PDB file of C-alpha atoms in Angstrom:
ATOM      1  CA  MET A 854      37.282  13.640 -30.000  1.00  0.00           C
ATOM      2  CA  ILE A 855      39.176  10.703 -31.102  1.00  0.00           C
ATOM      3  CA  ASP A 856      40.486  12.334 -34.526  1.00  0.00           C
ATOM      4  CA  LYS A 857      43.519  13.670 -32.343  1.00  0.00           C
ATOM      5  CA  TYR A 858      44.846  10.017 -31.677  1.00  0.00           C
ATOM      6  CA  GLU A 859      44.408   8.717 -35.316  1.00  0.00           C
ATOM      7  CA  LYS A 860      47.871   8.954 -35.998  1.00  0.00           C
ATOM      8  CA  GLN A 861      48.685   7.017 -32.864  1.00  0.00           C
ATOM      9  CA  MET A 862      46.510   4.056 -34.082  1.00  0.00           C
ATOM     10  CA  SER A 863      46.294   1.456 -36.534  1.00  0.00           C
ATOM     11  CA  PRO A 864      43.620   2.432 -39.061  1.00  0.00           C
ATOM     12  CA  ARG A 865      41.452  -0.756 -37.776  1.00  0.00           C
ATOM     13  CA  ALA A 866      42.098   0.143 -34.350  1.00  0.00           C
ATOM     14  CA  TYR A 867      41.085   3.606 -34.819  1.00  0.00           C
ATOM     15  CA  GLN A 868      37.795   2.674 -36.926  1.00  0.00           C
ATOM     16  CA  LEU A 869      36.776   0.699 -34.137  1.00  0.00           C
ATOM     17  CA  ASN A 870      37.382   3.338 -31.154  1.00  0.00           C
ATOM     18  CA  LYS A 871      35.590   5.927 -33.205  1.00  0.00           C
ATOM     19  CA  ASN A 872      32.693   3.507 -33.930  1.00  0.00           C
ATOM     20  CA  ASP A 873      32.492   2.727 -30.394  1.00  0.00           C
ATOM     21  CA  ILE A 874      32.650   6.241 -29.108  1.00  0.00           C
ATOM     22  CA  GLN A 875      30.121   7.302 -31.633  1.00  0.00           C
ATOM     23  CA  GLU A 876      27.795   4.416 -30.110  1.00  0.00           C
ATOM     24  CA  SER A 877      28.480   5.229 -26.516  1.00  0.00           C
ATOM     25  CA  LEU A 878      27.402   8.976 -27.204  1.00  0.00           C
ATOM     26  CA  LYS A 879      24.021   7.659 -28.919  1.00  0.00           C
ATOM     27  CA  ASN A 880      23.738   5.376 -26.162  1.00  0.00           C
ATOM     28  CA  ILE A 881      24.495   7.967 -23.431  1.00  0.00           C
ATOM     29  CA  ILE A 882      22.198  10.777 -24.873  1.00  0.00           C
ATOM     30  CA  ALA A 883      19.322   8.090 -24.965  1.00  0.00           C
ATOM     31  CA  TYR A 884      19.763   7.113 -21.310  1.00  0.00           C
ATOM     32  CA  LYS A 885      19.855  10.757 -20.493  1.00  0.00           C
ATOM     33  CA  ASP A 886      16.220  11.014 -22.495  1.00  0.00           C
ATOM     34  CA  HIS A 887      15.309   7.781 -20.771  1.00  0.00           C
ATOM     35  CA  VAL A 888      16.244   9.032 -17.105  1.00  0.00           C
ATOM     36  CA  ILE A 889      14.136  12.243 -17.804  1.00  0.00           C
ATOM     37  CA  ARG A 890      10.919  10.692 -19.068  1.00  0.00           C
ATOM     38  CA  ALA A 891      11.096   8.208 -16.429  1.00  0.00           C
ATOM     39  CA  ALA A 892      11.367  11.240 -13.892  1.00  0.00           C
ATOM     40  CA  CYS A 893       8.466  13.067 -15.547  1.00  0.00           C
ATOM     41  CA  GLN A 894       6.496   9.764 -15.591  1.00  0.00           C
ATOM     42  CA  ASN A 895       7.156   8.978 -11.918  1.00  0.00           C
ATOM     43  CA  ALA A 896       6.015  12.453 -10.626  1.00  0.00           C
ATOM     44  CA  ALA A 897       3.033  11.984 -12.590  1.00  0.00           C
ATOM     45  CA  TRP A 898       2.454   8.554 -11.255  1.00  0.00           C
ATOM     46  CA  ASN A 899       3.359   9.536  -7.608  1.00  0.00           C
ATOM     47  CA  GLU A 900       0.577  12.371  -7.868  1.00  0.00           C
ATOM     48  CA  LYS A 901      -2.109   9.975  -9.229  1.00  0.00           C
ATOM     49  CA  LEU A 902      -1.488   7.701  -6.867  1.00  0.00           C
ATOM     50  CA  ALA A 903      -1.520  10.139  -3.875  1.00  0.00           C
ATOM     51  CA  ASN A 904      -5.180  11.454  -5.145  1.00  0.00           C
ATOM     52  CA  SER A 905      -6.608   7.887  -5.857  1.00  0.00           C
ATOM     53  CA  THR A 906      -9.988   6.460  -4.877  1.00  0.00           C
ATOM     54  CA  GLY A 907     -10.434   3.032  -3.674  1.00  0.00           C
ATOM     55  CA  ASP A 908     -12.085   2.273  -7.143  1.00  0.00           C
ATOM     56  CA  GLU A 909      -8.739   2.121  -8.879  1.00  0.00           C
ATOM     57  CA  VAL A 910      -5.707   0.138  -8.774  1.00  0.00           C
ATOM     58  CA  PHE A 911      -2.100   0.987  -9.913  1.00  0.00           C
ATOM     59  CA  VAL A 912      -0.273  -1.849 -11.856  1.00  0.00           C
ATOM     60  CA  ILE A 913       3.516  -2.066 -12.676  1.00  0.00           C
ATOM     61  CA  GLN A 914       5.208  -4.927 -14.342  1.00  0.00           C
ATOM     62  CA  ASP A 915       8.531  -5.881 -15.103  1.00  0.00           C
ATOM     63  CA  TRP A 916      10.891  -8.780 -16.073  1.00  0.00           C
ATOM     64  CA  SER A 917      13.445 -10.176 -13.686  1.00  0.00           C
ATOM     65  CA  MET A 918      16.975  -8.433 -14.041  1.00  0.00           C
ATOM     66  CA  ASN A 919      19.543 -10.525 -15.704  1.00  0.00           C
ATOM     67  CA  PHE A 920      23.074  -9.346 -14.218  1.00  0.00           C
ATOM     68  CA  LYS A 921      25.892 -10.635 -16.604  1.00  0.00           C
ATOM     69  CA  ALA A 922      25.965 -11.453 -20.407  1.00  0.00           C
ATOM     70  CA  LYS A 923      27.342 -14.782 -21.328  1.00  0.00           C
ATOM     71  CA  LEU A 924      29.222 -12.938 -24.341  1.00  0.00           C
ATOM     72  CA  PHE A 925      30.947  -9.612 -24.855  1.00  0.00           C
ATOM     73  CA  ARG A 926      27.960  -7.650 -26.852  1.00  0.00           C
ATOM     74  CA  GLU A 927      25.636 -10.519 -27.152  1.00  0.00           C
ATOM     75  CA  PRO A 928      22.292  -9.316 -28.481  1.00  0.00           C
ATOM     76  CA  THR A 929      19.494  -8.975 -25.417  1.00  0.00           C
ATOM     77  CA  ASP A 930      17.070 -11.713 -27.078  1.00  0.00           C
ATOM     78  CA  GLY A 931      19.598 -13.929 -27.612  1.00  0.00           C
ATOM     79  CA  TYR A 932      20.919 -13.849 -24.078  1.00  0.00           C
ATOM     80  CA  TYR A 933      17.435 -13.632 -22.573  1.00  0.00           C
ATOM     81  CA  ALA A 934      16.595 -16.814 -24.706  1.00  0.00           C
ATOM     82  CA  LYS A 935      19.189 -18.933 -23.316  1.00  0.00           C
ATOM     83  CA  ASN A 936      17.763 -18.801 -19.408  1.00  0.00           C
ATOM     84  CA  ALA A 937      16.591 -21.378 -18.003  1.00  0.00           C
ATOM     85  CA  ASN A 938      13.628 -19.699 -16.170  1.00  0.00           C
ATOM     86  CA  ILE A 939      12.329 -16.318 -16.826  1.00  0.00           C
ATOM     87  CA  TRP A 940      10.637 -14.746 -13.909  1.00  0.00           C
ATOM     88  CA  HIS A 941       7.861 -12.055 -14.863  1.00  0.00           C
ATOM     89  CA  PHE A 942       6.456  -9.559 -11.937  1.00  0.00           C
ATOM     90  CA  ILE A 943       3.513  -7.672 -11.520  1.00  0.00           C
ATOM     91  CA  VAL A 944       2.427  -5.488  -8.527  1.00  0.00           C
ATOM     92  CA  PHE A 945      -0.873  -4.015  -7.769  1.00  0.00           C
ATOM     93  CA  VAL A 946      -1.102  -1.183  -5.681  1.00  0.00           C
ATOM     94  CA  ARG A 947      -4.481   0.207  -4.186  1.00  0.00           C
ATOM     95  CA  ILE A 948      -5.358   2.885  -2.040  1.00  0.00           C
ATOM     96  CA  ILE A 949      -7.977   1.875   0.884  1.00  0.00           C
ATOM     97  CA  THR A 950      -9.429   4.342   3.069  1.00  0.00           C
ATOM     98  CA  ASP A 951     -10.624   2.974   6.380  1.00  0.00           C
ATOM     99  CA  ALA A 952     -14.297   3.547   6.994  1.00  0.00           C
ATOM    100  CA  ILE A 953     -13.742   4.152  10.693  1.00  0.00           C
ATOM    101  CA  THR A 954     -10.521   6.273  11.014  1.00  0.00           C
ATOM    102  CA  GLY A 955     -10.183   7.676   7.268  1.00  0.00           C
ATOM    103  CA  LEU A 956      -6.907   6.567   7.490  1.00  0.00           C
ATOM    104  CA  LYS A 957      -5.290   5.558   3.954  1.00  0.00           C
ATOM    105  CA  PHE A 958      -3.300   2.636   3.397  1.00  0.00           C
ATOM    106  CA  LYS A 959      -1.912   0.540   0.421  1.00  0.00           C
ATOM    107  CA  ASP A 960      -2.923  -2.670  -0.298  1.00  0.00           C
ATOM    108  CA  ILE A 961      -0.318  -4.606  -2.357  1.00  0.00           C
ATOM    109  CA  GLN A 962      -0.608  -7.806  -4.175  1.00  0.00           C
ATOM    110  CA  VAL A 963       2.191  -9.425  -6.252  1.00  0.00           C
ATOM    111  CA  HIS A 964       1.900 -12.124  -8.988  1.00  0.00           C
ATOM    112  CA  ILE A 965       4.917 -13.883 -10.135  1.00  0.00           C
ATOM    113  CA  ALA A 966       4.995 -15.940 -13.081  1.00  0.00           C
ATOM    114  CA  ILE A 967       8.116 -18.297 -13.488  1.00  0.00           C
ATOM    115  CA  LEU A 968       8.415 -19.502 -17.144  1.00  0.00           C
ATOM    116  CA  ASP A 969      10.368 -22.277 -18.649  1.00  0.00           C
ATOM    117  CA  GLY A 970      12.532 -20.254 -21.110  1.00  0.00           C
ATOM    118  CA  SER A 971      10.949 -21.349 -24.142  1.00  0.00           C
ATOM    119  CA  GLU A 972       8.767 -18.154 -24.178  1.00  0.00           C
ATOM    120  CA  LYS A 973      10.661 -14.955 -25.127  1.00  0.00           C
ATOM    121  CA  LYS A 974      10.439 -11.603 -23.346  1.00  0.00           C
ATOM    122  CA  ASN A 975       8.177  -9.903 -25.705  1.00  0.00           C
ATOM    123  CA  CYS A 976       5.029  -8.103 -25.932  1.00  0.00           C
ATOM    124  CA  ALA A 977       3.104 -10.800 -26.811  1.00  0.00           C
ATOM    125  CA  THR A 978       4.341 -12.700 -23.845  1.00  0.00           C
ATOM    126  CA  ASN A 979       4.277  -9.591 -21.205  1.00  0.00           C
ATOM    127  CA  PHE A 980       0.339  -9.133 -22.536  1.00  0.00           C
ATOM    128  CA  ALA A 981      -0.510 -12.542 -22.143  1.00  0.00           C
ATOM    129  CA  LEU A 982       0.525 -12.363 -18.640  1.00  0.00           C
ATOM    130  CA  LEU A 983      -0.594  -8.829 -17.951  1.00  0.00           C
ATOM    131  CA  LEU A 984      -4.013  -9.841 -18.758  1.00  0.00           C
ATOM    132  CA  ALA A 985      -4.239 -13.197 -16.748  1.00  0.00           C
ATOM    133  CA  SER A 986      -2.955 -11.156 -13.702  1.00  0.00           C
ATOM    134  CA  LEU A 987      -5.620  -8.711 -14.267  1.00  0.00           C
ATOM    135  CA  ASP A 988      -8.188 -11.066 -14.742  1.00  0.00           C
ATOM    136  CA  ILE A 989      -7.296 -12.884 -11.035  1.00  0.00           C
ATOM    137  CA  TYR A 990      -6.758  -9.574  -9.294  1.00  0.00           C
ATOM    138  CA  ALA A 991     -10.435  -8.683 -10.840  1.00  0.00           C
ATOM    139  CA  THR A 992     -11.887 -11.584  -9.289  1.00  0.00           C
ATOM    140  CA  GLY A 993     -11.191 -10.919  -5.764  1.00  0.00           C
ATOM    141  CA  ASN A 994     -11.389  -7.027  -5.918  1.00  0.00           C
ATOM    142  CA  SER A 995     -14.806  -6.158  -7.197  1.00  0.00           C
ATOM    143  CA  GLY A 996     -14.568  -2.745  -6.368  1.00  0.00           C
ATOM    144  CA  VAL A 997     -12.042  -1.630  -8.764  1.00  0.00           C
ATOM    145  CA  VAL A 998     -13.311  -0.002 -11.759  1.00  0.00           C
ATOM    146  CA  ARG A 999     -10.100   1.336 -13.233  1.00  0.00           C
ATOM    147  CA  ALA A1000      -6.439   0.197 -13.553  1.00  0.00           C
ATOM    148  CA  TRP A1001      -3.483   2.619 -14.397  1.00  0.00           C
ATOM    149  CA  ILE A1002      -1.032   0.287 -15.794  1.00  0.00           C
ATOM    150  CA  LYS A1003       2.826   1.224 -16.527  1.00  0.00           C
ATOM    151  CA  SER A1004       6.189  -1.005 -17.210  1.00  0.00           C
ATOM    152  CA  ASP A1005       8.820  -0.376 -15.193  1.00  0.00           C
ATOM    153  CA  ASN A1006      11.152   0.203 -18.233  1.00  0.00           C
ATOM    154  CA  ALA A1007       8.865   1.323 -20.604  1.00  0.00           C
ATOM    155  CA  VAL A1008       9.176   5.207 -20.630  1.00  0.00           C
TER     156      VAL A1008
END
């Protein structure tokens, strides 16, 4: 793709641009794969939710989004580590059927954890927050026997 412009650039500029294009192509393909997986998972998730009984809860968790990196091409973990406060959200969705009317409605609870920034956004922190929220949720919802868990970006 860029090879036809090689003679119009310095060797260094050509190599940098070539590397950027190759990395971009890999990232575009990875994103396309992510979108396809997300569509499949969301379809299955929505079907499961539509057919759920009152004894199960659907749990979605995610970190707050950071909108702008401080430096060009700064590593994600370096950027997250600099933030003063880190937000983590867990949403519990349970389908409940009214005993009198038979109508179904969604019972939604949201747990928000605001961390001081010394913790990293990693698997261990994510799991600890999930377990704590599940314990809190289970205390007030004894009829739930099953939880379907997903992370918003883990597809």
